[in-house]
Amino acid sequence: MALIRNSGVEPEVIEYLRTPPDRATLEGLVTAMGNGARALLRRKGMPYDALGLDDPQWTDAQLIDFMLQPPILINRPIVVTPLGTRLCRPSELEFVLDILPNPQRGAFAKEDGEPVIDAHGRRVAPG
């Protein structure tokens, strides 16, 4: 969220556990991302392991069914802008930069201090 704010935009946050997406919304996100429902699954622990969701037998429609009950199976954050839709985990901050319509307005570093954006708003090469 800080990278989005660093571009001058206040993000709209949807707390998906309180306000879960409906089927059409989730299907739309999967389609917009273009890499299938499996890419949106939260894989850590329960209930992913208990349901055997690593099994390739599950279709996108079935995986969406699982994500709708319970929504904890939906990985996040999902960022939607006019330039695209991406799953932007904290370790993959650079992905959000590809879809932000506005440039970065200043320096930005990851929580561990690793710089991502320099003082001029440009990406810093991973080091």
PDB file of C-alpha atoms in Angstrom, residues 26-121:
ATOM      1  CA  LEU A  26     -13.490 -13.642  -8.237  1.00  0.00           C
ATOM      2  CA  GLU A  27     -13.849 -14.990 -11.786  1.00  0.00           C
ATOM      3  CA  GLY A  28     -13.224 -11.475 -13.112  1.00  0.00           C
ATOM      4  CA  LEU A  29     -10.027 -11.156 -11.059  1.00  0.00           C
ATOM      5  CA  VAL A  30      -8.799 -14.548 -12.259  1.00  0.00           C
ATOM      6  CA  THR A  31      -9.529 -13.591 -15.880  1.00  0.00           C
ATOM      7  CA  ALA A  32      -7.880 -10.174 -15.527  1.00  0.00           C
ATOM      8  CA  MET A  33      -4.747 -11.711 -14.028  1.00  0.00           C
ATOM      9  CA  GLY A  34      -4.587 -14.246 -16.844  1.00  0.00           C
ATOM     10  CA  ASN A  35      -2.835 -17.041 -14.986  1.00  0.00           C
ATOM     11  CA  GLY A  36      -5.676 -19.171 -13.627  1.00  0.00           C
ATOM     12  CA  ALA A  37      -7.427 -19.588 -10.296  1.00  0.00           C
ATOM     13  CA  ARG A  38      -4.584 -21.637  -8.827  1.00  0.00           C
ATOM     14  CA  ALA A  39      -2.410 -18.506  -8.834  1.00  0.00           C
ATOM     15  CA  LEU A  40      -4.802 -16.859  -6.353  1.00  0.00           C
ATOM     16  CA  LEU A  41      -4.749 -19.690  -3.806  1.00  0.00           C
ATOM     17  CA  ARG A  42      -3.145 -19.100  -0.429  1.00  0.00           C
ATOM     18  CA  ARG A  43      -1.032 -22.205  -0.085  1.00  0.00           C
ATOM     19  CA  LYS A  44       0.193 -21.980   3.501  1.00  0.00           C
ATOM     20  CA  GLY A  45      -1.289 -24.474   5.929  1.00  0.00           C
ATOM     21  CA  MET A  46      -4.972 -24.966   6.606  1.00  0.00           C
ATOM     22  CA  PRO A  47      -7.277 -25.323   4.776  1.00  0.00           C
ATOM     23  CA  TYR A  48      -5.151 -25.650   1.597  1.00  0.00           C
ATOM     24  CA  ASP A  49      -3.351 -28.768   2.794  1.00  0.00           C
ATOM     25  CA  ALA A  50      -6.426 -30.361   4.392  1.00  0.00           C
ATOM     26  CA  LEU A  51      -8.408 -30.006   1.160  1.00  0.00           C
ATOM     27  CA  GLY A  52      -5.607 -31.363  -1.029  1.00  0.00           C
ATOM     28  CA  LEU A  53      -5.691 -28.287  -3.272  1.00  0.00           C
ATOM     29  CA  ASP A  54      -2.221 -28.999  -4.636  1.00  0.00           C
ATOM     30  CA  ASP A  55      -3.821 -31.841  -6.646  1.00  0.00           C
ATOM     31  CA  PRO A  56      -3.920 -30.845 -10.341  1.00  0.00           C
ATOM     32  CA  GLN A  57      -7.355 -32.516 -10.683  1.00  0.00           C
ATOM     33  CA  TRP A  58      -9.096 -29.308  -9.520  1.00  0.00           C
ATOM     34  CA  THR A  59     -10.434 -27.084 -12.298  1.00  0.00           C
ATOM     35  CA  ASP A  60     -10.498 -23.288 -12.062  1.00  0.00           C
ATOM     36  CA  ALA A  61     -14.238 -23.430 -11.366  1.00  0.00           C
ATOM     37  CA  GLN A  62     -13.702 -25.890  -8.518  1.00  0.00           C
ATOM     38  CA  LEU A  63     -10.839 -23.846  -7.071  1.00  0.00           C
ATOM     39  CA  ILE A  64     -13.051 -20.757  -7.140  1.00  0.00           C
ATOM     40  CA  ASP A  65     -15.720 -22.748  -5.292  1.00  0.00           C
ATOM     41  CA  PHE A  66     -13.135 -23.540  -2.604  1.00  0.00           C
ATOM     42  CA  MET A  67     -12.006 -19.894  -2.365  1.00  0.00           C
ATOM     43  CA  LEU A  68     -15.557 -18.730  -1.839  1.00  0.00           C
ATOM     44  CA  GLN A  69     -15.869 -20.958   1.265  1.00  0.00           C
ATOM     45  CA  PRO A  70     -13.802 -19.931   3.171  1.00  0.00           C
ATOM     46  CA  PRO A  71     -12.303 -16.809   1.587  1.00  0.00           C
ATOM     47  CA  ILE A  72      -9.144 -17.295   3.682  1.00  0.00           C
ATOM     48  CA  LEU A  73      -8.003 -19.385   0.698  1.00  0.00           C
ATOM     49  CA  ILE A  74      -7.745 -16.217  -1.429  1.00  0.00           C
ATOM     50  CA  ASN A  75      -4.191 -14.941  -1.519  1.00  0.00           C
ATOM     51  CA  ARG A  76      -3.746 -11.190  -1.281  1.00  0.00           C
ATOM     52  CA  PRO A  77      -3.229  -8.345  -1.848  1.00  0.00           C
ATOM     53  CA  ILE A  78      -4.734  -8.179  -5.294  1.00  0.00           C
ATOM     54  CA  VAL A  79      -4.137  -4.787  -6.883  1.00  0.00           C
ATOM     55  CA  VAL A  80      -6.425  -3.572  -9.664  1.00  0.00           C
ATOM     56  CA  THR A  81      -5.609  -0.460 -11.728  1.00  0.00           C
ATOM     57  CA  PRO A  82      -6.455   0.703 -15.251  1.00  0.00           C
ATOM     58  CA  LEU A  83      -3.132  -0.866 -16.321  1.00  0.00           C
ATOM     59  CA  GLY A  84      -3.769  -4.351 -14.981  1.00  0.00           C
ATOM     60  CA  THR A  85      -4.529  -6.730 -12.139  1.00  0.00           C
ATOM     61  CA  ARG A  86      -1.818  -8.460 -10.135  1.00  0.00           C
ATOM     62  CA  LEU A  87      -1.277 -10.409  -6.962  1.00  0.00           C
ATOM     63  CA  CYS A  88       1.291  -8.232  -5.212  1.00  0.00           C
ATOM     64  CA  ARG A  89       2.762 -10.026  -2.226  1.00  0.00           C
ATOM     65  CA  PRO A  90       5.155  -7.960  -0.100  1.00  0.00           C
ATOM     66  CA  SER A  91       8.149  -9.928  -1.382  1.00  0.00           C
ATOM     67  CA  GLU A  92       7.119  -9.022  -4.934  1.00  0.00           C
ATOM     68  CA  LEU A  93       6.682  -5.259  -4.562  1.00  0.00           C
ATOM     69  CA  GLU A  94       8.025  -4.654  -8.047  1.00  0.00           C
ATOM     70  CA  PHE A  95       4.898  -6.220  -9.582  1.00  0.00           C
ATOM     71  CA  VAL A  96       2.707  -3.398  -8.352  1.00  0.00           C
ATOM     72  CA  LEU A  97       5.025  -0.853  -9.996  1.00  0.00           C
ATOM     73  CA  ASP A  98       4.227  -2.322 -13.415  1.00  0.00           C
ATOM     74  CA  ILE A  99       0.535  -1.470 -13.095  1.00  0.00           C
ATOM     75  CA  LEU A 100       0.562   1.889 -11.293  1.00  0.00           C
ATOM     76  CA  PRO A 101      -0.529   4.638 -13.691  1.00  0.00           C
ATOM     77  CA  ASN A 102       1.270   7.405 -11.762  1.00  0.00           C
ATOM     78  CA  PRO A 103       5.043   7.591 -11.242  1.00  0.00           C
ATOM     79  CA  GLN A 104       6.603   7.220  -7.829  1.00  0.00           C
ATOM     80  CA  ARG A 105       7.097  10.536  -6.050  1.00  0.00           C
ATOM     81  CA  GLY A 106      10.113   9.757  -3.908  1.00  0.00           C
ATOM     82  CA  ALA A 107      12.350   7.157  -2.321  1.00  0.00           C
ATOM     83  CA  PHE A 108      10.899   3.897  -1.032  1.00  0.00           C
ATOM     84  CA  ALA A 109      12.472   0.921   0.732  1.00  0.00           C
ATOM     85  CA  LYS A 110      11.178  -2.501   1.749  1.00  0.00           C
ATOM     86  CA  GLU A 111      10.612  -3.210   5.436  1.00  0.00           C
ATOM     87  CA  ASP A 112      14.086  -4.752   5.627  1.00  0.00           C
ATOM     88  CA  GLY A 113      15.607  -1.499   4.350  1.00  0.00           C
ATOM     89  CA  GLU A 114      16.343  -2.703   0.815  1.00  0.00           C
ATOM     90  CA  PRO A 115      15.751   0.251  -1.535  1.00  0.00           C
ATOM     91  CA  VAL A 116      13.134  -0.201  -4.252  1.00  0.00           C
ATOM     92  CA  ILE A 117      12.725   3.405  -5.464  1.00  0.00           C
ATOM     93  CA  ASP A 118      15.417   6.096  -5.405  1.00  0.00           C
ATOM     94  CA  ALA A 119      14.963   9.752  -4.404  1.00  0.00           C
ATOM     95  CA  HIS A 120      14.042  10.622  -8.010  1.00  0.00           C
ATOM     96  CA  GLY A 121      11.206   8.079  -8.142  1.00  0.00           C
TER      97      GLY A 121
END
